[in-house]
Amino acid sequence: MGSIGVFDSGYGGLTILKEIIRALPQYNYIYLGDNARTPYGSRSFEAVYHYTGEAVRKLFDMGAQLVILACNTASAKALRSIQQIDLPVLAPERRVLGVIRPSVEALADYSKNGHVGILATRGTVASASYPLEIEKLYGKGRFRITQLACPMWVPLVENNELEGAGAEYFVRKYLQELFAIDPEIDTIILACTHYPLLRRLIEKEVARHVKIVGQGHIVADSLKDYLRRHPEMDLRLAKEGKVSYYTTDKAELFEQIAGIFMEQKIKCEYVQICP
Ligand code: DGL
């Protein structure tokens, strides 16, 4: 019996894992953070594809039957190639899913006027995965999308700088840039798994009617639906409610920071994923 693997470049995917566990507590989970090589946000397509591929193979070795790329940058740059090129050779019966498609599907529930801001890493923005996926699903013209990279937000979160004057400055800076481009935005997608930790500051900076959408509950609902539609996968998954954490860097540091994300004590092990 296998587990559900959840992969992120570092800690950000924990915001997704937390909601998945809340929605589906009965399954076994393996979280893998590639903290040694984080951040992925400004890396090339080749690097993100290569690193993500190694992580997926490691999660498969550790028994994952289904892997969620809980990282927008990895979903944007590596998911399609892994699904189309690697999976058929590596493990045709296993699955790798991302976070972009479910977020795009949920968009219609949030925006009333169609003006949407996508805040993400440079890599996700440059890949244009969100605008392309939105156009594919809804056609041209239904949404006016403004993408903006917020490269200072991941370091703030990774260093637990979640409040104070420094964090406020950088949160305000990018939101002002976003609304200067399109003042009519009524929905902001936090399209980077680290950003929900800055939510309190983000909410302070935007008008009350603007919806701030994190991805955790969206991905959790989508996974629940996937498992309902794929009983053959569900049958291969152990249901003992176990969660294991692995990092490619220092386990002690991971335990400390992941504890903040998960709001509980975490036990983590170091794992090497590059050959
Ligand atoms: N968690 C990644 C994402 O959602 C961002 C962190 C990074 O740059 O590695 O895009």
CSV table of C-alpha atoms and ligand atoms in Angstrom, one decimal:
chain,number,residue,atom,x,y,z
A,1,MET,CA,0.0,0.0,0.0
A,2,GLY,CA,1.3,3.4,-0.9
A,3,SER,CA,1.3,7.0,0.2
A,4,ILE,CA,0.4,10.4,-1.2
A,5,GLY,CA,3.6,12.3,-1.9
A,6,VAL,CA,3.6,16.1,-1.5
A,7,PHE,CA,6.5,18.0,-3.0
A,8,ASP,CA,7.7,21.6,-2.8
A,9,SER,CA,10.9,23.4,-3.3
A,10,GLY,CA,10.9,24.1,0.4
A,11,TYR,CA,8.3,24.9,3.1
A,12,GLY,CA,5.6,26.5,0.9
A,13,GLY,CA,3.9,23.2,0.1
A,14,LEU,CA,3.1,22.7,3.8
A,15,THR,CA,0.3,25.3,3.3
A,16,ILE,CA,-1.2,22.8,0.8
A,17,LEU,CA,-0.4,19.7,2.8
A,18,LYS,CA,-2.2,21.2,5.9
A,19,GLU,CA,-5.4,21.7,4.0
A,20,ILE,CA,-5.1,18.3,2.3
A,21,ILE,CA,-4.7,16.5,5.7
A,22,ARG,CA,-7.7,18.5,7.1
A,23,ALA,CA,-9.9,17.3,4.2
A,24,LEU,CA,-8.5,13.8,3.9
A,25,PRO,CA,-6.9,12.8,7.3
A,26,GLN,CA,-7.2,9.1,6.7
A,27,TYR,CA,-4.4,8.8,4.1
A,28,ASN,CA,-0.6,8.4,4.6
A,29,TYR,CA,1.5,11.4,3.4
A,30,ILE,CA,5.1,11.9,2.6
A,31,TYR,CA,6.2,15.5,2.4
A,32,LEU,CA,9.4,16.3,0.6
A,33,GLY,CA,11.0,19.8,0.7
A,34,ASP,CA,14.0,20.4,-1.5
A,35,ASN,CA,15.3,23.0,0.9
A,36,ALA,CA,18.9,22.6,-0.2
A,37,ARG,CA,18.0,23.9,-3.7
A,38,THR,CA,15.2,26.3,-2.8
A,39,PRO,CA,14.2,28.8,-4.2
A,40,TYR,CA,13.1,27.4,-7.5
A,41,GLY,CA,11.3,30.7,-8.4
A,42,SER,CA,14.1,32.3,-10.5
A,43,ARG,CA,15.6,29.1,-11.9
A,44,SER,CA,15.6,28.0,-15.5
A,45,PHE,CA,13.0,25.6,-17.0
A,46,GLU,CA,15.8,22.9,-17.3
A,47,ALA,CA,16.8,23.2,-13.6
A,48,VAL,CA,13.3,23.1,-12.3
A,49,TYR,CA,12.4,20.1,-14.5
A,50,HIS,CA,15.6,18.3,-13.5
A,51,TYR,CA,15.2,19.0,-9.7
A,52,THR,CA,11.4,18.2,-9.7
A,53,GLY,CA,12.1,15.0,-11.6
A,54,GLU,CA,14.6,13.8,-9.0
A,55,ALA,CA,12.1,14.6,-6.2
A,56,VAL,CA,9.3,12.7,-7.9
A,57,ARG,CA,11.6,9.7,-8.4
A,58,LYS,CA,12.6,9.8,-4.7
A,59,LEU,CA,9.0,10.0,-3.6
A,60,PHE,CA,8.1,7.0,-5.9
A,61,ASP,CA,11.1,5.1,-4.3
A,62,MET,CA,9.7,5.9,-0.8
A,63,GLY,CA,6.3,4.4,-1.8
A,64,ALA,CA,4.3,7.3,-3.1
A,65,GLN,CA,1.6,6.2,-5.6
A,66,LEU,CA,0.4,9.7,-6.3
A,67,VAL,CA,2.5,12.9,-6.1
A,68,ILE,CA,1.1,16.4,-5.7
A,69,LEU,CA,3.5,19.1,-7.0
A,70,ALA,CA,2.5,21.5,-4.3
A,71,CYS,CA,4.7,24.2,-5.8
A,72,ASN,CA,3.5,26.5,-8.5
A,73,THR,CA,6.9,26.9,-10.0
A,74,ALA,CA,7.3,23.1,-10.4
A,75,SER,CA,3.8,22.8,-11.6
A,76,ALA,CA,4.4,25.5,-14.2
A,77,LYS,CA,7.7,24.3,-15.4
A,78,ALA,CA,7.9,20.6,-14.9
A,79,LEU,CA,4.5,19.0,-14.5
A,80,ARG,CA,3.6,18.6,-18.2
A,81,SER,CA,7.0,17.1,-19.1
A,82,ILE,CA,7.0,14.7,-16.2
A,83,GLN,CA,3.4,13.6,-17.1
A,84,GLN,CA,4.1,13.2,-20.8
A,85,ILE,CA,7.8,12.2,-21.0
A,86,ASP,CA,8.8,10.5,-17.7
A,87,LEU,CA,5.8,8.9,-16.2
A,88,PRO,CA,5.0,6.5,-19.1
A,89,VAL,CA,8.5,5.1,-18.8
A,90,LEU,CA,9.0,5.4,-15.0
A,91,ALA,CA,5.7,4.3,-13.5
A,92,PRO,CA,2.7,4.3,-15.9
A,93,GLU,CA,0.3,3.3,-13.1
A,94,ARG,CA,1.3,6.2,-10.8
A,95,ARG,CA,0.2,9.8,-11.0
A,96,VAL,CA,1.7,13.3,-10.7
A,97,LEU,CA,-0.7,16.2,-10.3
A,98,GLY,CA,-0.1,20.0,-10.0
A,99,VAL,CA,-1.7,23.0,-8.3
A,100,ILE,CA,-2.4,25.3,-11.3
A,101,ARG,CA,-5.3,23.5,-13.0
A,102,PRO,CA,-7.4,23.2,-9.8
A,103,SER,CA,-6.8,26.9,-9.0
A,104,VAL,CA,-7.8,28.0,-12.5
A,105,GLU,CA,-11.0,25.8,-12.3
A,106,ALA,CA,-11.9,27.5,-9.0
A,107,LEU,CA,-11.5,31.0,-10.4
A,108,ALA,CA,-15.0,31.3,-11.7
A,109,ASP,CA,-16.3,31.0,-8.1
A,110,TYR,CA,-14.5,34.1,-7.0
A,111,SER,CA,-14.2,36.9,-9.5
A,112,LYS,CA,-17.4,38.9,-10.2
A,113,ASN,CA,-16.0,41.4,-12.6
A,114,GLY,CA,-13.4,39.2,-14.2
A,115,HIS,CA,-10.4,41.4,-13.2
A,116,VAL,CA,-7.9,39.0,-11.6
A,117,GLY,CA,-4.4,39.4,-10.1
A,118,ILE,CA,-2.0,36.5,-10.1
A,119,LEU,CA,0.8,36.9,-7.6
A,120,ALA,CA,3.6,34.4,-8.1
A,121,THR,CA,7.3,33.7,-8.5
A,122,ARG,CA,9.2,35.1,-11.5
A,123,GLY,CA,9.3,31.5,-12.9
A,124,THR,CA,5.6,31.0,-12.7
A,125,VAL,CA,4.9,34.4,-14.2
A,126,ALA,CA,7.4,33.9,-17.0
A,127,SER,CA,6.0,30.5,-17.9
A,128,ALA,CA,2.5,32.2,-18.5
A,129,SER,CA,1.0,29.0,-17.2
A,130,TYR,CA,-1.9,30.8,-15.5
A,131,PRO,CA,-3.0,33.0,-18.4
A,132,LEU,CA,-2.6,30.1,-20.8
A,133,GLU,CA,-4.6,27.6,-18.6
A,134,ILE,CA,-7.3,30.3,-18.0
A,135,GLU,CA,-7.7,30.9,-21.7
A,136,LYS,CA,-7.8,27.2,-22.4
A,137,LEU,CA,-10.6,26.7,-19.9
A,138,TYR,CA,-12.7,29.9,-20.3
A,139,GLY,CA,-11.7,31.2,-23.7
A,140,LYS,CA,-10.4,34.7,-24.5
A,141,GLY,CA,-11.9,37.7,-22.9
A,142,ARG,CA,-13.7,36.3,-19.9
A,143,PHE,CA,-11.0,37.4,-17.5
A,144,ARG,CA,-8.6,40.3,-17.5
A,145,ILE,CA,-5.4,38.8,-15.9
A,146,THR,CA,-2.6,40.8,-14.4
A,147,GLN,CA,0.4,38.8,-13.3
A,148,LEU,CA,3.0,40.1,-10.9
A,149,ALA,CA,6.2,38.5,-9.6
A,150,CYS,CA,6.8,39.1,-5.9
A,151,PRO,CA,10.4,37.9,-5.5
A,152,MET,CA,10.8,39.3,-2.0
A,153,TRP,CA,7.9,37.4,-0.4
A,154,VAL,CA,9.4,33.9,-0.4
A,155,PRO,CA,12.6,35.0,1.5
A,156,LEU,CA,10.3,36.9,4.0
A,157,VAL,CA,8.4,33.7,4.7
A,158,GLU,CA,11.5,31.4,4.7
A,159,ASN,CA,13.0,33.6,7.3
A,160,ASN,CA,9.8,33.9,9.4
A,161,GLU,CA,9.5,37.6,8.8
A,162,LEU,CA,5.8,37.6,8.7
A,163,GLU,CA,5.1,40.9,10.3
A,164,GLY,CA,6.9,44.1,11.2
A,165,ALA,CA,7.9,47.1,9.1
A,166,GLY,CA,10.1,45.2,6.6
A,167,ALA,CA,7.4,42.7,5.7
A,168,GLU,CA,4.8,45.4,5.5
A,169,TYR,CA,6.9,47.4,3.1
A,170,PHE,CA,7.4,44.6,0.6
A,171,VAL,CA,3.7,43.5,0.9
A,172,ARG,CA,2.5,47.0,0.2
A,173,LYS,CA,5.1,47.6,-2.6
A,174,TYR,CA,3.9,44.7,-4.8
A,175,LEU,CA,0.2,45.2,-4.1
A,176,GLN,CA,0.5,48.9,-5.1
A,177,GLU,CA,2.2,47.8,-8.3
A,178,LEU,CA,-0.6,45.3,-9.0
A,179,PHE,CA,-3.4,47.8,-8.5
A,180,ALA,CA,-1.5,50.5,-10.4
A,181,ILE,CA,-1.8,48.2,-13.4
A,182,ASP,CA,-5.4,47.3,-12.9
A,183,PRO,CA,-7.3,49.2,-10.2
A,184,GLU,CA,-10.5,47.1,-10.8
A,185,ILE,CA,-9.0,43.8,-9.6
A,186,ASP,CA,-11.6,42.0,-7.4
A,187,THR,CA,-9.7,38.7,-6.9
A,188,ILE,CA,-6.1,38.0,-6.1
A,189,ILE,CA,-4.8,34.4,-6.5
A,190,LEU,CA,-1.9,33.7,-4.2
A,191,ALA,CA,-0.2,31.5,-6.8
A,192,CYS,CA,2.8,30.7,-4.7
A,193,THR,CA,2.5,28.3,-1.8
A,194,HIS,CA,4.5,30.5,0.5
A,195,TYR,CA,2.3,33.6,0.2
A,196,PRO,CA,-0.7,32.5,2.4
A,197,LEU,CA,1.6,33.1,5.4
A,198,LEU,CA,1.6,36.8,4.5
A,199,ARG,CA,-2.2,36.8,4.2
A,200,ARG,CA,-2.8,39.0,7.3
A,201,LEU,CA,-0.6,41.7,5.9
A,202,ILE,CA,-2.0,41.3,2.4
A,203,GLU,CA,-5.6,41.7,3.7
A,204,LYS,CA,-4.6,44.9,5.5
A,205,GLU,CA,-3.4,46.5,2.2
A,206,VAL,CA,-6.3,45.8,-0.1
A,207,ALA,CA,-9.9,47.0,-0.2
A,208,ARG,CA,-12.4,44.9,1.7
A,209,HIS,CA,-14.3,43.7,-1.4
A,210,VAL,CA,-11.1,42.1,-2.9
A,211,LYS,CA,-11.0,38.4,-2.5
A,212,ILE,CA,-7.6,36.9,-1.5
A,213,VAL,CA,-7.6,33.3,-2.7
A,214,GLY,CA,-5.1,30.8,-1.3
A,215,GLN,CA,-4.7,27.4,-2.9
A,216,GLY,CA,-4.7,24.9,0.0
A,217,HIS,CA,-8.4,24.3,0.2
A,218,ILE,CA,-8.8,24.3,-3.6
A,219,VAL,CA,-6.1,21.6,-4.1
A,220,ALA,CA,-7.5,19.6,-1.2
A,221,ASP,CA,-11.1,19.7,-2.7
A,222,SER,CA,-9.7,18.8,-6.1
A,223,LEU,CA,-7.7,15.8,-4.7
A,224,LYS,CA,-10.8,14.6,-2.9
A,225,ASP,CA,-12.7,14.7,-6.1
A,226,TYR,CA,-9.8,13.0,-8.0
A,227,LEU,CA,-9.8,10.1,-5.5
A,228,ARG,CA,-13.6,9.7,-5.8
A,229,ARG,CA,-13.3,9.5,-9.6
A,230,HIS,CA,-10.3,7.1,-9.5
A,231,PRO,CA,-11.1,4.2,-7.1
A,232,GLU,CA,-8.3,2.2,-8.7
A,233,MET,CA,-5.8,4.8,-7.2
A,234,ASP,CA,-7.7,5.0,-3.9
A,235,LEU,CA,-7.4,1.2,-3.5
A,236,ARG,CA,-3.6,1.5,-3.7
A,237,LEU,CA,-3.4,4.1,-0.9
A,238,ALA,CA,-2.8,3.2,2.7
A,239,LYS,CA,-5.2,4.7,5.2
A,240,GLU,CA,-3.4,4.9,8.5
A,241,GLY,CA,-3.3,8.7,8.9
A,242,LYS,CA,0.6,8.8,9.0
A,243,VAL,CA,2.5,11.9,7.9
A,244,SER,CA,6.3,11.8,7.3
A,245,TYR,CA,8.5,14.8,6.5
A,246,TYR,CA,11.7,14.8,4.6
A,247,THR,CA,14.1,17.6,3.6
A,248,THR,CA,17.2,17.7,1.4
A,249,ASP,CA,18.8,20.1,3.9
A,250,LYS,CA,19.1,20.3,7.7
A,251,ALA,CA,16.3,18.3,9.4
A,252,GLU,CA,16.5,20.4,12.6
A,253,LEU,CA,15.9,23.7,10.8
A,254,PHE,CA,13.1,22.1,8.8
A,255,GLU,CA,11.4,21.0,12.1
A,256,GLN,CA,11.6,24.5,13.5
A,257,ILE,CA,10.2,26.3,10.5
A,258,ALA,CA,7.7,23.6,9.4
A,259,GLY,CA,6.3,23.7,13.0
A,260,ILE,CA,5.3,27.4,12.3
A,261,PHE,CA,3.6,26.4,9.0
A,262,MET,CA,1.8,23.3,10.5
A,263,GLU,CA,1.2,24.9,13.9
A,264,GLN,CA,2.4,21.7,15.6
A,265,LYS,CA,5.6,19.8,16.4
A,266,ILE,CA,7.1,18.2,13.3
A,267,LYS,CA,9.6,15.3,13.1
A,268,CYS,CA,11.7,15.4,10.0
A,269,GLU,CA,14.5,13.3,8.4
A,270,TYR,CA,17.2,14.3,6.0
A,271,VAL,CA,17.1,12.6,2.6
A,272,GLN,CA,19.5,12.9,-0.4
A,273,ILE,CA,17.7,13.1,-3.7
A,274,CYS,CA,20.5,14.0,-6.2
A,275,PRO,CA,22.5,10.9,-7.3
B,1,DGL,N1,6.7,27.3,-3.4
B,1,DGL,C1,7.1,27.9,-4.7
B,1,DGL,C2,5.9,28.2,-5.5
B,1,DGL,O1,4.8,27.9,-5.2
B,1,DGL,C3,7.9,29.1,-4.5
B,1,DGL,C4,9.2,29.0,-3.7
B,1,DGL,C5,10.4,28.9,-4.6
B,1,DGL,O2,10.7,29.9,-5.3
B,1,DGL,O3,11.1,27.9,-4.6
B,1,DGL,O4,6.0,28.7,-6.6
